[in-house]
Coordinates of C-alpha atoms in Angstrom, one line a residue:
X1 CA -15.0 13.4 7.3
X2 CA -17.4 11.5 4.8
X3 CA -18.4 7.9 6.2
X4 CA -16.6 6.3 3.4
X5 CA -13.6 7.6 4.0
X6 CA -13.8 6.5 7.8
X7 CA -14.8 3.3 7.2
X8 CA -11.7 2.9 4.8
X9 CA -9.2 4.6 7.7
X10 CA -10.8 2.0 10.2
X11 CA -10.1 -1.0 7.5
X12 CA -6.5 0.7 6.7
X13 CA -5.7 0.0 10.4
X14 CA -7.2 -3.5 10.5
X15 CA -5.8 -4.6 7.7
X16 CA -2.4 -4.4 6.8
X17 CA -1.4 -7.1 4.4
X18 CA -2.0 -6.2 0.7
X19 CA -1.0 -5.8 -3.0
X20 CA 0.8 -3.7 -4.7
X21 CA 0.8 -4.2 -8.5
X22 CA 3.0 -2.1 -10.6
X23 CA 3.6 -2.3 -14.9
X24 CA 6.9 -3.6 -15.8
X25 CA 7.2 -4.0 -19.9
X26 CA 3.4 -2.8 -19.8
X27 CA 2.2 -6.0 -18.3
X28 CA 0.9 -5.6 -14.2
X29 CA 3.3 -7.5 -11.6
X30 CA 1.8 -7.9 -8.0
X31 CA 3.3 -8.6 -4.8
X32 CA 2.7 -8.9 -1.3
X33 CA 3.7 -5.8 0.5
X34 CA 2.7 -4.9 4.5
X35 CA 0.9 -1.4 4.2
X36 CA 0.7 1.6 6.9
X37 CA -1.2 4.8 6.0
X38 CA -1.5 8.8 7.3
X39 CA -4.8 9.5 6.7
X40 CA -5.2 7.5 3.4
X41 CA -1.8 8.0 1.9
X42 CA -0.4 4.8 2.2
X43 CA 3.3 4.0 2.8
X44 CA 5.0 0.4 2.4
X45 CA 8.7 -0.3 2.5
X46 CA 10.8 -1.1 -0.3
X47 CA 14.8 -1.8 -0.8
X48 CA 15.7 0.2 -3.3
X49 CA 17.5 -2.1 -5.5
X50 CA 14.3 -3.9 -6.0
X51 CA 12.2 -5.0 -9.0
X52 CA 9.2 -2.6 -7.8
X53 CA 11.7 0.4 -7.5
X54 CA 12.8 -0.3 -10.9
X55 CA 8.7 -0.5 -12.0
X56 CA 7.7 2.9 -10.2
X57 CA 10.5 4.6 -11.6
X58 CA 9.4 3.9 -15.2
X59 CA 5.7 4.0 -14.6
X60 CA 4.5 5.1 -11.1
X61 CA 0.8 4.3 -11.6
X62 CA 0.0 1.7 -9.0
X63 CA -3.0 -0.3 -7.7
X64 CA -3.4 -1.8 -4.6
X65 CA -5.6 -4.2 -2.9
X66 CA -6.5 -4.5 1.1
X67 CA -8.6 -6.6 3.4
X68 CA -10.0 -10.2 2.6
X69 CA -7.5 -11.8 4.7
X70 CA -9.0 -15.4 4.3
X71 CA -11.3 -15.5 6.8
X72 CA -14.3 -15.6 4.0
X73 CA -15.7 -13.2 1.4
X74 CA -17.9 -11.5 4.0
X75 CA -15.4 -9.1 4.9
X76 CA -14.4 -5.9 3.8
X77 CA -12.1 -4.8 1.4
X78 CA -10.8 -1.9 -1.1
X79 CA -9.0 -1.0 -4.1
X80 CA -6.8 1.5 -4.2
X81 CA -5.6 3.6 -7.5
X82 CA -3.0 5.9 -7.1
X83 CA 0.6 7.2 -8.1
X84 CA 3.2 6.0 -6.3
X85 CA 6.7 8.3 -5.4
X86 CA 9.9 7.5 -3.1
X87 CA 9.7 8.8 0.2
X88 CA 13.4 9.2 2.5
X89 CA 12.4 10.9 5.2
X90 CA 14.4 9.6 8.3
X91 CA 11.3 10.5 10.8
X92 CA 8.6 8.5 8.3
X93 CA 11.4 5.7 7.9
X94 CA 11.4 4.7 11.7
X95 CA 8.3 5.6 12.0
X96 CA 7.0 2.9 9.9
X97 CA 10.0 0.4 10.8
X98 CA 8.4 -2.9 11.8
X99 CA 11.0 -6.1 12.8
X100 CA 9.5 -8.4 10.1
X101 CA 11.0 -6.2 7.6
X102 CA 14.3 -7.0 8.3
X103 CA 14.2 -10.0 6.1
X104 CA 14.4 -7.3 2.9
X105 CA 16.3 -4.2 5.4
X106 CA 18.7 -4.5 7.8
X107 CA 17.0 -1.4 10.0
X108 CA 15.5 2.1 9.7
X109 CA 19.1 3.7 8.9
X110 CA 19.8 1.2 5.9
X111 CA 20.8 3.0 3.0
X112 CA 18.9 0.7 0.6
X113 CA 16.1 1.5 3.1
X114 CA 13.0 3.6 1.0
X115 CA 9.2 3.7 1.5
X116 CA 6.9 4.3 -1.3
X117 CA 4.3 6.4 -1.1
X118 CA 1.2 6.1 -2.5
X119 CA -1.2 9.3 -3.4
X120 CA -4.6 7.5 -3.9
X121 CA -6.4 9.0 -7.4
X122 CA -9.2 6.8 -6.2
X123 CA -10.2 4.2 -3.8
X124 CA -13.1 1.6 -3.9
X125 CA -14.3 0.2 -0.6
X126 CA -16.4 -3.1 -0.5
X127 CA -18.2 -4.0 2.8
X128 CA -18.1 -7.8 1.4
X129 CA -17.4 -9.4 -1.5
X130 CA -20.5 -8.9 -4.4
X131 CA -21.7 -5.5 -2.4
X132 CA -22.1 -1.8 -4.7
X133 CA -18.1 -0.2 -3.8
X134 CA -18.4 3.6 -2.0
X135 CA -16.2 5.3 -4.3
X136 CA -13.8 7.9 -3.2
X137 CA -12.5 10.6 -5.7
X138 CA -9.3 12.2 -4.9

């Protein structure tokens, strides 16, 4: 495994507050989203009657940003291009079920309940803010 590509998996883990921007009438729309990963696919969790779902299933090209939590611009962070699909699997679903989501889902077996999944084209990692990005091709 390449060192960028740990380093990102390390800051995947650490951080897990981001933004997901989609296009909706070709003009990008961000939101905050909470963000888990395999490897560096990354997973958040949607209802499906949503503005986002709405946005991916017109256009699914996505970018998403990671790290820079607010503790300064010393700290690490990346940007993430990719295509983003619906993913139902039940094990995935409670795999990724987290309690704060229930503000948007009632629980893993909601019906409304969907993850999308992200399939980076490329990520940029920054180990601060001004520093050259490691770029990984996918």
């Amino acid at each position: 495994m390449s060192d960028s590509k740990q380093k990102v998996i390390q800051m995947l883990k650490d951080h897990k507050i981001g933004t997901l921007a989609t296009i909706r009438e070709n003009k990008p729309f961000s939101r905050f989203m909470l963000f888990f990963h395999e490897d560096l696919t990354l997973y958040t969790a949607t209802n499906k009657e949503t503005h986002k779902a709405d946005d991916i299933e017109s256009n699914p090209n996505v970018h998403v940003l990671l790290g820079l939590e607010g503790s300064g611009w010393n700290n690490e962070y990346a940007e993430v291009e990719g295509t983003a699909s619906f993913e139902e699997s039940a094990e995935l679903k409670k795999k990724f079920w987290q309690e704060d989501l229930k503000e948007w889902i009632s629980g893993p077996d909601d019906p409304n309940y969907v993850l999308l999944k992200i399939q980076p084209s490329s990520i940029r990692y920054y180990q601060k803010a001004g520093s050259e990005p490691e770029v990984i091709k996918m």
